[in-house]
């Protein structure tokens, strides 16, 4: 089966780590590059974490340093969830490679320009790099097959009642991406709060016995602390957000979704960073986003376990 | 049983008409005054409609003219739903009384000042009058028992994806009311889109055979046109919003609700007028609103029919 | 000569104190009431200060307590300029009268309703009371002859580069007043930064020798501290803002002014509370404000000294 | 004398045309590239106009197509001033060269990367291209010597009372540039409304007799129509904005300026696009912009005439 060519833009980040394990372990992607966003942690740390993760997984892929801060706002990190390093909870080998000498936006431009086929972009952090790319290289937009992202929500937020972290951190970037006309799949909190891992799932990953499985289990143990304290409605589970954006590409049938018109609020006093999803078609505008809102959780956990098993 | 003392602030409006029928027909309220808001139609028309409605129902109650326009914004009417008159669909007798000579804010102040018991306020239009009252007479706030209102929504809007008409029309007024510290019951679109009347219900009202029942049926026939064309997910039903605010006072057990922190967005480009309901307690603030989200529809229809039966 | 009937709405406040001395000492006003705004200090303190000032001047006038906070925002006081009491720098006799039992908005309404002639309103603090009055009693707007206010600026601010304190503290109230259609005279920072008192002027007031002159000198000594430290372009002078609004009513020929369209920014991130004055007629809208921008300073000082001389 | 290396980012535009005549005719600049912004007219037209202008002046310089629209907003053109073509009023030769195959942002990046010395950027249209460049290539920021731009104003606007066209058209881009830390010279409306050309100056240019002089005269005749109708305080003159940004580089002593802290309002309802200049140091922040506010007009006209004389 032909591999799906992708560029992954992430801010590892605990759930980003699991997302990368799924992307590489599934064997189904031709990962052209990893670009790192500032979000869960600073650019220095997410870049370092990306390099540590590919070292752990023993894969080769160019890694590009992304933007240091949101397009127009100050940087906001999520260290209360992801820890001081951004990857707290597991021990990693030192990186065995270095970041590319050019930055993410130029890296994406070069890859798209040289590619004969269209490439899918998978952002699982704030959308700063992708927006900056679209502003600087509008002529290469048609080389993007789709953007499958983790971010936003229809009926819930996690930073405020209506805003999810990735969108909240850089709403202007999100607005540029959502308005771009590129086909978008949005895995927001509606689906990711159903894409939950419980302690038994963590044990499943650990029992695989390889170093990736041990790291996955350690990261998820740390990740669960926040959720058990703050989101008790998940009953001990942790919302494993980012791998959804990859899982949807592997098997969209595992999900439920609906095409909707979605726009991003950049101005509100209480609603900045809200993805305004016209779920009930009040505005009567053309849908621009495939909004994912449900998942077969059991299949998701199996998919993750299978991918981890394929890695060292 | 002691009657509940209330001041009703409304913008009739088709569903406001049904709300008044329920308020008077139930026999359970001591209605101190009706004050009219500009909303579904202009102040001139909603005031005239209130006078026509009490003429139809043959009740005596002081009616006060309210504000002509929102606190800070231009007037927005909803004639595409409620028609040119604001009460399209039925024939009414001419008013037999006139509005009071003083305006709504002063009228409310006089009533509260003179009352020995606390009074409940029931707004079913934009909150302009109530906000202007609170600004001008903060010393009388403690005479208000509760505000039971129709407006807003947790997970849906009708003017935009996140904003309901009454709040959208005057968000600053709504912000003042929601921030006032007065106990609030909010019947938003979550519940009112379950408080639906179907054609068979309309026939039930008509078959009561009195003039109020005939008027109710005519108004609801007209009201249903908009819903059948625009909100097909209601399967032919029309969302009968305003009577919920009265019905909850009559029997809160007929409803499901949850205490939540709620604030009103006054600034957003896409979200102005959204009631930001912290349903999942992201902000960890003290609840200020009893948010109603479900209803026993059959009981609601029976309650309405019983009230109409009690009227001429 | 017939006295000018006025209601004075102020937040004393050092320069408000001088404004009241000018109003009462000039002998030219029929002061129907003083209403106090929260601004330079809290409502408790500005009300107390108003009562102390009329006690000092030995005048009788009803004083009404105004709103506790801006219409929609949190209270912001200016204690870094006016001191802990709001009237630092002089010793005052205790009040010999009490505030009226009703609040400012109702007090203004009663006075206007009962008056056969139109009354001028002179606000020299945030415009909260006046806006709340206009919202609650729109039917009495036509009893207002003019609003002569201190606030705003064409080309300068003092809280931010574009916003002056009185407008910045409650921009929504200011927007309501400026949009009201009532004739407005605006004495903003352009004129008041030319209405400067120097040390020699303070000595002039002190040398009058009466208790009002001594108080005026003490207050201005304290007032000058802030200006000498922070606004060195005034060369030791202090901008004596509030009396301008009264002085213009006494003698408009002492000033230069231009009719302009003016609106108030309520939303900006950097410009909230700016009075947007269309001085160069870019918008081609009808002027709604007489914008005062220059003064004969010598005459102003003489006018103040003459007024102080008339008081005890 | 060593030539000053510059990249010129413009939206010709009548006054942009005069700016290019000054840049090339002065003989003092090493123009590395012209990049075109959408502003006075669409990108298609400003690009075409840049190519026509270098054809007229018989100079060789790479021209790059810039962004089609502002970073986050819809395109707003200024055809009521600059005409249907953006260069109404004169006849031009057809272009003899084509735009480069890569876009402006990448072109700027390549030039800066390859340059051993720092380069000055001269924007005289909306700042979209420069902002997009800074977002995509932050690593090359240190290759920029200075940004000398036409835009904004201290005390006046032309689109609204506080906003000038170039900033108003793309406030977010302007905010990014002003916040960049790069030394900025801002020639805003305060100076450019003193940099006026009168009919006698137009005759001076025409009488030079070469084709550039004839074109300059024709363009300025057309340009003057708007000013004579709309800005009568200029007494028949037209504000020749854009050449100021070049003239300041040639001879800053011809101007008066002051270092100030400047930020751009991106949110206001009435003030969007205002350059908030802290001229009176209210905010006590470090100056980030050299704000130019006066000019020796006679010298300016002579400088322009001398440059035109040097061209074909
Ligand atoms: Ca992430
Ligand atoms: Ca209603
Ligand atoms: Ca004052
Ligand atoms: Ca230009």
GROMACS .gro file of N, CA and C in nm, chain C residues 222-310:
model
  267
  846UNK      N    1  -0.039   7.027   4.679
  846UNK     CA    2  -0.033   6.882   4.668
  846UNK      C    3  -0.048   6.838   4.522
  847UNK      N    4  -0.140   6.900   4.451
  847UNK     CA    5  -0.167   6.868   4.310
  847UNK      C    6  -0.041   6.887   4.226
  848UNK      N    7   0.036   6.992   4.259
  848UNK     CA    8   0.154   7.026   4.177
  848UNK      C    9   0.264   6.920   4.186
  849UNK      N   10   0.266   6.847   4.297
  849UNK     CA   11   0.371   6.745   4.312
  849UNK      C   12   0.372   6.650   4.194
  850UNK      N   13   0.253   6.595   4.162
  850UNK     CA   14   0.243   6.500   4.051
  850UNK      C   15   0.290   6.563   3.921
  851UNK      N   16   0.245   6.685   3.895
  851UNK     CA   17   0.276   6.748   3.766
  851UNK      C   18   0.423   6.784   3.752
  852UNK      N   19   0.483   6.829   3.863
  852UNK     CA   20   0.625   6.864   3.853
  852UNK      C   21   0.710   6.742   3.829
  853UNK      N   22   0.665   6.626   3.880
  853UNK     CA   23   0.744   6.504   3.860
  853UNK      C   24   0.719   6.440   3.725
  854UNK      N   25   0.596   6.449   3.676
  854UNK     CA   26   0.558   6.368   3.561
  854UNK      C   27   0.534   6.444   3.432
  855UNK      N   28   0.502   6.571   3.442
  855UNK     CA   29   0.471   6.645   3.320
  855UNK      C   30   0.560   6.769   3.315
  856UNK      N   31   0.689   6.741   3.298
  856UNK     CA   32   0.785   6.850   3.307
  856UNK      C   33   0.769   6.952   3.195
  857UNK      N   34   0.700   6.912   3.086
  857UNK     CA   35   0.676   7.009   2.978
  857UNK      C   36   0.586   7.124   3.027
  858UNK      N   37   0.521   7.108   3.142
  858UNK     CA   38   0.439   7.219   3.195
  858UNK      C   39   0.522   7.315   3.279
  859UNK      N   40   0.650   7.290   3.292
  859UNK     CA   41   0.746   7.382   3.353
  859UNK      C   42   0.707   7.426   3.494
  860UNK      N   43   0.670   7.326   3.572
  860UNK     CA   44   0.638   7.354   3.711
  860UNK      C   45   0.491   7.381   3.736
  861UNK      N   46   0.415   7.397   3.630
  861UNK     CA   47   0.272   7.422   3.643
  861UNK      C   48   0.194   7.292   3.659
  862UNK      N   49   0.072   7.308   3.709
  862UNK     CA   50  -0.018   7.194   3.720
  862UNK      C   51  -0.142   7.224   3.637
  863UNK      N   52  -0.188   7.122   3.562
  863UNK     CA   53  -0.301   7.143   3.471
  863UNK      C   54  -0.431   7.143   3.550
  864UNK      N   55  -0.491   7.260   3.562
  864UNK     CA   56  -0.611   7.275   3.646
  864UNK      C   57  -0.736   7.251   3.560
  865UNK      N   58  -0.765   7.119   3.545
  865UNK     CA   59  -0.865   7.074   3.449
  865UNK      C   60  -1.008   7.122   3.476
  866UNK      N   61  -1.064   7.079   3.588
  866UNK     CA   62  -1.210   7.082   3.604
  866UNK      C   63  -1.273   7.220   3.603
  867UNK      N   64  -1.211   7.325   3.659
  867UNK     CA   65  -1.277   7.456   3.655
  867UNK      C   66  -1.303   7.506   3.513
  868UNK      N   67  -1.233   7.451   3.413
  868UNK     CA   68  -1.258   7.497   3.276
  868UNK      C   69  -1.403   7.476   3.235
  869UNK      N   70  -1.462   7.362   3.280
  869UNK     CA   71  -1.601   7.332   3.239
  869UNK      C   72  -1.699   7.436   3.292
  870UNK      N   73  -1.668   7.494   3.409
  870UNK     CA   74  -1.749   7.602   3.465
  870UNK      C   75  -1.711   7.736   3.401
  871UNK      N   76  -1.582   7.757   3.383
  871UNK     CA   77  -1.534   7.885   3.328
  871UNK      C   78  -1.590   7.909   3.189
  872UNK      N   79  -1.602   7.802   3.109
  872UNK     CA   80  -1.658   7.817   2.974
  872UNK      C   81  -1.801   7.868   2.978
  873UNK      N   82  -1.877   7.823   3.079
  873UNK     CA   83  -2.015   7.871   3.093
  873UNK      C   84  -2.018   8.018   3.135
  874UNK      N   85  -1.919   8.058   3.214
  874UNK     CA   86  -1.911   8.197   3.260
  874UNK      C   87  -1.869   8.290   3.148
  875UNK      N   88  -1.775   8.243   3.067
  875UNK     CA   89  -1.723   8.330   2.962
  875UNK      C   90  -1.659   8.250   2.849
  876UNK      N   91  -1.741   8.207   2.756
  876UNK     CA   92  -1.685   8.126   2.645
  876UNK      C   93  -1.583   8.204   2.562
  877UNK      N   94  -1.589   8.335   2.565
  877UNK     CA   95  -1.497   8.416   2.483
  877UNK      C   96  -1.353   8.406   2.532
  878UNK      N   97  -1.337   8.354   2.653
  878UNK     CA   98  -1.203   8.336   2.708
  878UNK      C   99  -1.133   8.215   2.646
  879UNK      N  100  -1.209   8.137   2.568
  879UNK     CA  101  -1.160   8.010   2.512
  879UNK      C  102  -1.161   8.012   2.360
  880UNK      N  103  -1.085   7.919   2.301
  880UNK     CA  104  -1.099   7.889   2.158
  880UNK      C  105  -1.156   7.749   2.145
  881UNK      N  106  -1.245   7.732   2.050
  881UNK     CA  107  -1.308   7.601   2.034
  881UNK      C  108  -1.351   7.580   1.890
  882UNK      N  109  -1.385   7.457   1.858
  882UNK     CA  110  -1.427   7.422   1.722
  882UNK      C  111  -1.533   7.312   1.729
  883UNK      N  112  -1.643   7.324   1.654
  883UNK     CA  113  -1.742   7.216   1.655
  883UNK      C  114  -1.689   7.097   1.573
  884UNK      N  115  -1.688   6.979   1.633
  884UNK     CA  116  -1.634   6.859   1.567
  884UNK      C  117  -1.724   6.740   1.593
  885UNK      N  118  -1.714   6.642   1.505
  885UNK     CA  119  -1.774   6.513   1.536
  885UNK      C  120  -1.679   6.438   1.629
  886UNK      N  121  -1.733   6.389   1.741
  886UNK     CA  122  -1.652   6.316   1.840
  886UNK      C  123  -1.724   6.187   1.877
  887UNK      N  124  -1.649   6.077   1.880
  887UNK     CA  125  -1.705   5.950   1.928
  887UNK      C  126  -1.604   5.888   2.024
  888UNK      N  127  -1.649   5.796   2.107
  888UNK     CA  128  -1.562   5.738   2.209
  888UNK      C  129  -1.531   5.594   2.176
  889UNK      N  130  -1.402   5.560   2.177
  889UNK     CA  131  -1.360   5.421   2.152
  889UNK      C  132  -1.384   5.339   2.277
  890UNK      N  133  -1.463   5.233   2.265
  890UNK     CA  134  -1.490   5.147   2.381
  890UNK      C  135  -1.420   5.013   2.371
  891UNK      N  136  -1.356   4.986   2.258
  891UNK     CA  137  -1.306   4.850   2.233
  891UNK      C  138  -1.156   4.831   2.220
  892UNK      N  139  -1.084   4.935   2.191
  892UNK     CA  140  -0.945   4.918   2.151
  892UNK      C  141  -0.858   4.856   2.259
  893UNK      N  142  -0.752   4.791   2.214
  893UNK     CA  143  -0.656   4.729   2.304
  893UNK      C  144  -0.565   4.837   2.362
  894UNK      N  145  -0.533   4.937   2.279
  894UNK     CA  146  -0.443   5.046   2.319
  894UNK      C  147  -0.516   5.179   2.327
  895UNK      N  148  -0.640   5.181   2.282
  895UNK     CA  149  -0.708   5.308   2.261
  895UNK      C  150  -0.841   5.317   2.334
  896UNK      N  151  -0.870   5.220   2.417
  896UNK     CA  152  -0.995   5.223   2.494
  896UNK      C  153  -1.005   5.355   2.569
  897UNK      N  154  -1.119   5.421   2.557
  897UNK     CA  155  -1.139   5.549   2.625
  897UNK      C  156  -1.088   5.669   2.548
  898UNK      N  157  -1.038   5.648   2.427
  898UNK     CA  158  -0.998   5.764   2.345
  898UNK      C  159  -1.122   5.839   2.296
  899UNK      N  160  -1.120   5.971   2.306
  899UNK     CA  161  -1.220   6.051   2.238
  899UNK      C  162  -1.169   6.074   2.096
  900UNK      N  163  -1.233   6.011   2.000
  900UNK     CA  164  -1.190   6.023   1.861
  900UNK      C  165  -1.252   6.149   1.805
  901UNK      N  166  -1.171   6.253   1.795
  901UNK     CA  167  -1.219   6.385   1.751
  901UNK      C  168  -1.184   6.402   1.603
  902UNK      N  169  -1.284   6.421   1.521
  902UNK     CA  170  -1.258   6.435   1.377
  902UNK      C  171  -1.224   6.580   1.344
  903UNK      N  172  -1.109   6.621   1.396
  903UNK     CA  173  -1.067   6.760   1.386
  903UNK      C  174  -1.049   6.804   1.241
  904UNK      N  175  -1.002   6.712   1.156
  904UNK     CA  176  -0.976   6.747   1.016
  904UNK      C  177  -1.088   6.699   0.924
  905UNK      N  178  -1.204   6.670   0.982
  905UNK     CA  179  -1.323   6.629   0.905
  905UNK      C  180  -1.294   6.522   0.801
  906UNK      N  181  -1.234   6.414   0.848
  906UNK     CA  182  -1.210   6.299   0.761
  906UNK      C  183  -1.340   6.223   0.737
  907UNK      N  184  -1.424   6.213   0.839
  907UNK     CA  185  -1.544   6.130   0.830
  907UNK      C  186  -1.664   6.202   0.771
  908UNK      N  187  -1.654   6.333   0.762
  908UNK     CA  188  -1.763   6.413   0.707
  908UNK      C  189  -1.895   6.387   0.778
  909UNK      N  190  -1.891   6.379   0.908
  909UNK     CA  191  -2.014   6.364   0.987
  909UNK      C  192  -2.048   6.498   1.052
  910UNK      N  193  -2.175   6.511   1.089
  910UNK     CA  194  -2.224   6.631   1.156
  910UNK      C  195  -2.154   6.649   1.291
  911UNK      N  196  -2.100   6.769   1.322
  911UNK     CA  197  -2.040   6.793   1.454
  911UNK      C  198  -2.142   6.770   1.565
  912UNK      N  199  -2.099   6.706   1.675
  912UNK     CA  200  -2.187   6.689   1.791
  912UNK      C  201  -2.128   6.747   1.919
  913UNK      N  202  -2.009   6.804   1.910
  913UNK     CA  203  -1.940   6.853   2.030
  913UNK      C  204  -1.867   6.984   1.998
  914UNK      N  205  -1.879   7.081   2.089
  914UNK     CA  206  -1.795   7.200   2.081
  914UNK      C  207  -1.665   7.167   2.153
  915UNK      N  208  -1.560   7.151   2.076
  915UNK     CA  209  -1.433   7.104   2.131
  915UNK      C  210  -1.346   7.224   2.167
  916UNK      N  211  -1.320   7.243   2.295
  916UNK     CA  212  -1.242   7.358   2.344
  916UNK      C  213  -1.094   7.320   2.343
  917UNK      N  214  -1.009   7.406   2.285
  917UNK     CA  215  -0.869   7.368   2.276
  917UNK      C  216  -0.770   7.476   2.322
  918UNK      N  217  -0.818   7.596   2.356
  918UNK     CA  218  -0.724   7.697   2.404
  918UNK      C  219  -0.795   7.791   2.502
  919UNK      N  220  -0.717   7.860   2.583
  919UNK     CA  221  -0.771   7.942   2.691
  919UNK      C  222  -0.681   8.064   2.714
  920UNK      N  223  -0.741   8.172   2.760
  920UNK     CA  224  -0.662   8.287   2.807
  920UNK      C  225  -0.630   8.259   2.955
  921UNK      N  226  -0.510   8.208   2.979
  921UNK     CA  227  -0.472   8.160   3.112
  921UNK      C  228  -0.478   8.271   3.217
  922UNK      N  229  -0.434   8.390   3.184
  922UNK     CA  230  -0.432   8.497   3.283
  922UNK      C  231  -0.574   8.527   3.332
  923UNK      N  232  -0.667   8.536   3.237
  923UNK     CA  233  -0.806   8.562   3.273
  923UNK      C  234  -0.862   8.452   3.361
  924UNK      N  235  -0.821   8.330   3.332
  924UNK     CA  236  -0.867   8.213   3.408
  924UNK      C  237  -0.824   8.224   3.554
  925UNK      N  238  -0.700   8.259   3.576
  925UNK     CA  239  -0.649   8.272   3.713
  925UNK      C  240  -0.722   8.387   3.785
  926UNK      N  241  -0.740   8.496   3.713
  926UNK     CA  242  -0.813   8.609   3.774
  926UNK      C  243  -0.956   8.571   3.811
  927UNK      N  244  -1.021   8.496   3.722
  927UNK     CA  245  -1.158   8.451   3.747
  927UNK      C  246  -1.165   8.364   3.872
  928UNK      N  247  -1.066   8.275   3.885
  928UNK     CA  248  -1.061   8.188   4.002
  928UNK      C  249  -1.037   8.268   4.130
  929UNK      N  250  -0.943   8.363   4.124
  929UNK     CA  251  -0.911   8.443   4.243
  929UNK      C  252  -1.033   8.525   4.285
  930UNK      N  253  -1.103   8.582   4.189
  930UNK     CA  254  -1.221   8.662   4.221
  930UNK      C  255  -1.328   8.576   4.288
  931UNK      N  256  -1.344   8.456   4.243
  931UNK     CA  257  -1.444   8.366   4.301
  931UNK      C  258  -1.406   8.329   4.443
  932UNK      N  259  -1.281   8.295   4.463
  932UNK     CA  260  -1.235   8.255   4.597
  932UNK      C  261  -1.257   8.371   4.695
  933UNK      N  262  -1.232   8.493   4.645
  933UNK     CA  263  -1.248   8.612   4.729
  933UNK      C  264  -1.392   8.628   4.778
  934UNK      N  265  -1.487   8.581   4.698
  934UNK     CA  266  -1.630   8.595   4.736
  934UNK      C  267  -1.675   8.494   4.840
   0.00000   0.00000   0.00000
